Coordinates of C-alpha atoms and ligand atoms in Angstrom, one line a residue:
M1 CA -1.8 3.1 -14.6
R2 CA -5.8 2.3 -14.0
F3 CA -7.6 1.9 -10.7
Q4 CA -10.9 0.9 -11.5
I5 CA -12.9 1.0 -7.5
L6 CA -15.7 -0.6 -6.7
T7 CA -17.7 1.3 -3.5
L8 CA -20.8 1.9 -1.6
F9 CA -18.9 4.9 -1.3
P10 CA -17.4 6.2 -4.4
D11 CA -17.3 10.1 -2.7
A12 CA -15.4 9.5 -0.2
L13 CA -12.3 8.0 -2.6
R14 CA -12.8 10.0 -5.5
A15 CA -12.3 13.3 -2.4
L16 CA -9.7 11.0 -1.0
A17 CA -7.7 11.2 -4.5
G18 CA -7.6 14.4 -5.4
Y19 CA -5.1 15.7 -3.3
S20 CA -1.4 16.2 -3.1
I21 CA 0.4 13.5 -5.3
I22 CA -2.1 11.1 -6.6
G23 CA -4.2 14.1 -7.4
R24 CA -2.1 16.1 -9.8
A25 CA -0.8 12.5 -11.1
I26 CA -4.6 11.7 -12.0
E27 CA -4.6 15.8 -13.7
S28 CA -1.5 14.4 -15.5
G29 CA -3.1 10.8 -16.8
L30 CA -0.1 8.7 -14.5
L31 CA -3.0 7.4 -13.5
L32 CA -6.6 6.7 -14.5
L33 CA -9.2 6.3 -10.7
T34 CA -12.8 6.2 -11.5
A35 CA -14.9 4.8 -8.4
T36 CA -18.1 3.3 -9.6
D37 CA -21.3 2.3 -7.2
I38 CA -21.6 -0.5 -7.0
R39 CA -25.7 0.1 -5.6
A40 CA -26.0 1.2 -9.4
F41 CA -26.1 -2.3 -10.4
T42 CA -28.2 -3.4 -8.5
V43 CA -31.1 -5.4 -9.9
D44 CA -34.2 -4.1 -7.5
R45 CA -35.7 -0.4 -7.8
H46 CA -34.4 0.1 -3.8
G47 CA -30.9 -0.4 -5.1
T48 CA -30.2 -3.0 -2.5
A49 CA -26.8 -3.5 -2.5
D50 CA -26.7 -5.6 1.5
D51 CA -28.6 -8.3 2.9
Y52 CA -28.9 -10.1 6.4
Q53 CA -26.6 -13.8 6.2
F54 CA -28.5 -17.0 5.7
G55 CA -27.6 -18.5 9.0
G56 CA -28.0 -16.0 11.0
G57 CA -25.9 -13.1 12.6
P58 CA -25.1 -9.5 13.1
G59 CA -24.6 -7.0 10.3
M60 CA -25.2 -6.8 6.7
V61 CA -23.9 -8.7 3.8
L62 CA -22.6 -7.7 0.4
K63 CA -25.1 -8.9 -2.1
P64 CA -23.4 -10.7 -5.2
E65 CA -25.6 -9.7 -8.6
P66 CA -24.2 -6.4 -7.9
V67 CA -20.8 -6.8 -7.6
F68 CA -21.1 -9.7 -10.4
A69 CA -22.0 -7.5 -12.4
A70 CA -20.2 -3.8 -11.5
V71 CA -17.0 -6.1 -11.9
D72 CA -18.0 -7.2 -15.8
D73 CA -18.9 -3.5 -16.4
A74 CA -15.5 -2.6 -15.0
L75 CA -14.0 -5.6 -17.1
A76 CA -15.0 -4.5 -19.9
A77 CA -14.0 -1.2 -19.9
I78 CA -10.5 -2.7 -20.3
P79 CA -8.6 -3.5 -23.3
D80 CA -8.8 -6.9 -24.4
A81 CA -4.4 -7.2 -23.7
E82 CA -4.6 -5.8 -20.3
R83 CA -8.0 -7.6 -18.5
S84 CA -6.5 -11.0 -17.9
A85 CA -3.3 -9.2 -16.4
T86 CA -5.3 -7.0 -14.3
P87 CA -6.2 -8.0 -10.4
V88 CA -9.7 -8.1 -9.1
V89 CA -9.1 -7.6 -5.0
L90 CA -11.1 -7.7 -2.5
T91 CA -10.1 -5.8 0.7
S92 CA -10.6 -7.0 4.0
P93 CA -9.7 -7.5 7.0
Q94 CA -9.2 -11.6 5.7
G95 CA -6.6 -10.9 3.7
H96 CA -2.9 -11.1 2.6
T97 CA -1.4 -8.1 4.9
L98 CA 0.0 -5.5 2.6
N99 CA 3.7 -5.5 1.9
Q100 CA 6.4 -4.3 -0.3
A101 CA 6.0 -7.7 -2.2
I102 CA 1.6 -7.2 -3.0
V103 CA 2.7 -4.1 -4.1
D104 CA 5.3 -5.3 -6.9
E105 CA 3.2 -7.4 -7.9
F106 CA 0.4 -4.7 -8.9
A107 CA 2.8 -1.9 -9.7
A108 CA 3.7 -4.8 -12.5
A109 CA 0.4 -5.4 -13.7
P110 CA -1.6 -2.3 -15.9
G111 CA -4.3 -1.8 -13.1
L112 CA -6.7 -2.8 -11.2
I113 CA -9.9 -3.5 -9.7
I114 CA -10.4 -3.0 -6.3
I115 CA -13.8 -4.2 -4.7
C116 CA -14.0 -2.8 -1.3
G117 CA -15.5 -4.9 1.2
H118 CA -18.5 -4.3 2.8
Y119 CA -17.8 -4.3 7.0
A120 CA -19.8 -7.1 7.6
G121 CA -18.5 -9.1 5.4
V122 CA -19.2 -9.7 1.6
D123 CA -21.0 -12.8 -0.2
E124 CA -18.6 -16.1 -0.2
R125 CA -19.1 -16.2 -4.3
I126 CA -17.3 -12.7 -4.5
R127 CA -14.5 -14.9 -3.3
A128 CA -14.7 -17.4 -4.9
G129 CA -16.2 -16.6 -8.3
L130 CA -14.1 -13.2 -9.0
I131 CA -11.6 -12.1 -6.5
T132 CA -7.8 -13.2 -7.7
H133 CA -6.7 -11.3 -4.5
E134 CA -8.1 -10.3 -1.1
V135 CA -5.9 -7.7 1.0
S136 CA -6.1 -6.3 4.2
I137 CA -3.8 -3.4 5.3
G138 CA -3.5 -4.7 8.6
D139 CA -5.0 -6.6 11.8
Y140 CA -7.7 -4.2 13.0
V141 CA -11.3 -4.0 11.6
L142 CA -12.4 -0.8 9.5
T143 CA -16.4 0.5 9.7
G144 CA -15.2 -0.3 5.4
G145 CA -13.1 -1.1 2.5
E146 CA -12.4 2.1 1.6
L147 CA -9.9 3.3 3.1
A148 CA -8.2 0.1 2.4
A149 CA -8.8 1.2 -1.5
L150 CA -6.8 4.6 -0.9
V151 CA -3.8 2.8 0.8
I152 CA -3.0 0.2 -1.9
I153 CA -3.5 3.0 -4.5
D154 CA -1.3 5.8 -2.4
A155 CA 1.9 2.9 -2.2
V156 CA 1.3 0.9 -6.1
S157 CA 1.3 4.7 -7.5
R158 CA 4.5 5.5 -6.0
F159 CA 5.9 3.3 -8.4
V160 CA 4.6 4.0 -11.4
P161 CA 7.0 6.4 -13.2
G162 CA 7.0 9.9 -13.2
V163 CA 4.0 10.0 -10.0
V164 CA 7.3 10.8 -7.6
G165 CA 10.5 12.4 -9.0
S166 CA 12.5 9.3 -10.2
A167 CA 12.0 5.6 -9.9
E168 CA 15.5 5.5 -8.4
N169 CA 14.6 7.8 -5.1
V170 CA 11.1 5.5 -4.7
R171 CA 13.4 2.1 -4.6
E172 CA 16.0 3.2 -2.4
D173 CA 13.1 4.3 0.7
S174 CA 12.7 3.0 3.7
I175 CA 11.6 -0.4 4.0
T176 CA 11.2 -0.7 -0.2
S177 CA 15.2 -0.9 -0.1
G178 CA 14.3 -4.1 2.9
L179 CA 16.2 -1.9 5.7
L180 CA 14.5 1.6 7.8
Q181 CA 15.5 5.2 6.6
H182 CA 18.4 6.7 8.0
P183 CA 17.8 10.0 10.2
L184 CA 16.7 13.0 7.8
Y185 CA 18.1 16.2 9.3
T186 CA 18.0 19.7 6.8
R187 CA 18.3 23.5 8.4
P188 CA 18.7 25.0 10.8
A189 CA 21.8 22.8 11.7
E190 CA 21.7 24.3 15.2
F191 CA 17.8 23.4 16.8
R192 CA 16.9 23.4 20.2
G193 CA 20.4 21.6 21.9
Q194 CA 20.7 19.6 19.1
A195 CA 23.0 19.7 16.5
V196 CA 23.0 17.9 12.9
P197 CA 25.5 15.1 13.8
E198 CA 28.5 16.5 12.2
I199 CA 29.2 14.4 9.6
L200 CA 26.8 15.4 7.4
R201 CA 28.1 18.8 6.8
S202 CA 31.6 17.5 6.3
G203 CA 30.8 17.4 2.6
N204 CA 32.8 13.8 2.7
H205 CA 30.1 11.6 0.6
A206 CA 31.8 8.3 1.3
E207 CA 31.8 8.6 5.4
I208 CA 28.1 10.1 4.8
E209 CA 27.2 6.7 3.3
R210 CA 28.6 4.4 5.8
W211 CA 27.0 6.9 8.3
R212 CA 23.5 6.5 6.6
R213 CA 24.2 2.7 6.3
R214 CA 24.7 2.6 10.2
Q215 CA 22.3 4.4 11.3
S216 CA 19.7 2.2 9.1
L217 CA 21.2 -0.6 10.4
E218 CA 21.2 0.2 13.7
R219 CA 17.3 1.9 13.7
T220 CA 16.2 -1.6 11.9
L221 CA 17.6 -3.5 14.8
R222 CA 15.9 -1.7 16.8
M223 CA 12.4 -1.8 15.6
R224 CA 12.1 -3.7 13.4
P225 CA 14.3 -6.6 13.5
D226 CA 12.4 -9.3 11.9
L227 CA 13.2 -7.1 8.1
L228 CA 17.0 -7.8 8.9
D229 CA 15.6 -11.5 9.0
T230 CA 15.1 -10.5 4.1
A231 CA 17.5 -7.8 3.6
P232 CA 19.9 -7.4 1.5
L233 CA 22.7 -7.9 4.1
T234 CA 26.6 -7.4 3.1
N235 CA 29.4 -9.1 5.3
S236 CA 30.2 -5.3 6.4
D237 CA 26.2 -4.5 7.2
R238 CA 26.4 -8.7 8.9
A239 CA 29.7 -7.9 11.3
Y240 CA 28.3 -3.6 11.7
L241 CA 25.3 -5.4 13.8
A242 CA 26.6 -8.4 15.4
G243 CA 28.9 -6.0 16.7
L244 CA 25.3 -4.2 18.4
G245 CA 24.4 -8.1 19.9
W246 CA 22.5 -9.0 17.0
N247 CA 22.4 -12.2 16.6
D248 CA 22.3 -14.2 12.9
D249 CA 21.2 -17.4 13.8
A250 CA 17.6 -16.6 12.2
A251 CA 19.1 -15.3 9.2
Ligands
ADE1 N1 -11.8 -3.6 5.8 C1 -12.0 -3.9 7.2 N2 -11.0 -4.0 7.3 C2 -9.8 -3.5 6.7 C3 -8.1 -4.1 7.2 N3 -7.7 -3.8 7.5 N4 -7.8 -4.3 5.5 C4 -8.8 -4.5 4.5 N5 -10.2 -4.1 4.4 C5 -10.4 -4.0 5.8

């Protein structure tokens, strides 16, 4: 999977992408990450990448010329057969909020070009003429789109075969499966007066699965009841939730 990041702060991206699971996946060649400085594509001798907005107003706006040139350059580096299937993503608080459906769509692509938005905004012609997806990572405003780009890269990379253990585990993870995760325990069996539930130490795998499923349902109902509207639920899940006071009318 190829990630081409266009940013005013390439070093920040490179540094953060060097760690842990993502860092190892880059090292082993499963992921390809390039962070390109948009300033390298500026057309004046001062390297001006942003400018005041027409009509007046606070903050600087990312100029169209260097961004178009940087995207052209990024597209030229992609094999012909993969170019049209490569989303061009802008990170901005105006975008669709990132969720598993968007992550799945991106993970199915051969790669992503991600333009990190400038904190005041980008020239509208970038939005109209270049990008295929505009993505926010939540309803709050960051000082730049770099952290949002890293969040997208991290979430998408988990679905690239080989990056995380087995693909099956990734699909079973919290949210991806449609429900929140059940409680997890490791040793010791007793800690500061809190014991690991007896069932987990029983060796009865069918009962353990049943317990875990119910814990997931209970936690989802308590923390994220909205997820229950779209989660794949069995009749027995529904009966269990009804016993907890869940009102199934919306589903
Ligand atoms: N840039 C600034 N705030 C952002 C957000 N919430 N998501 C994505 N990009 C951003």
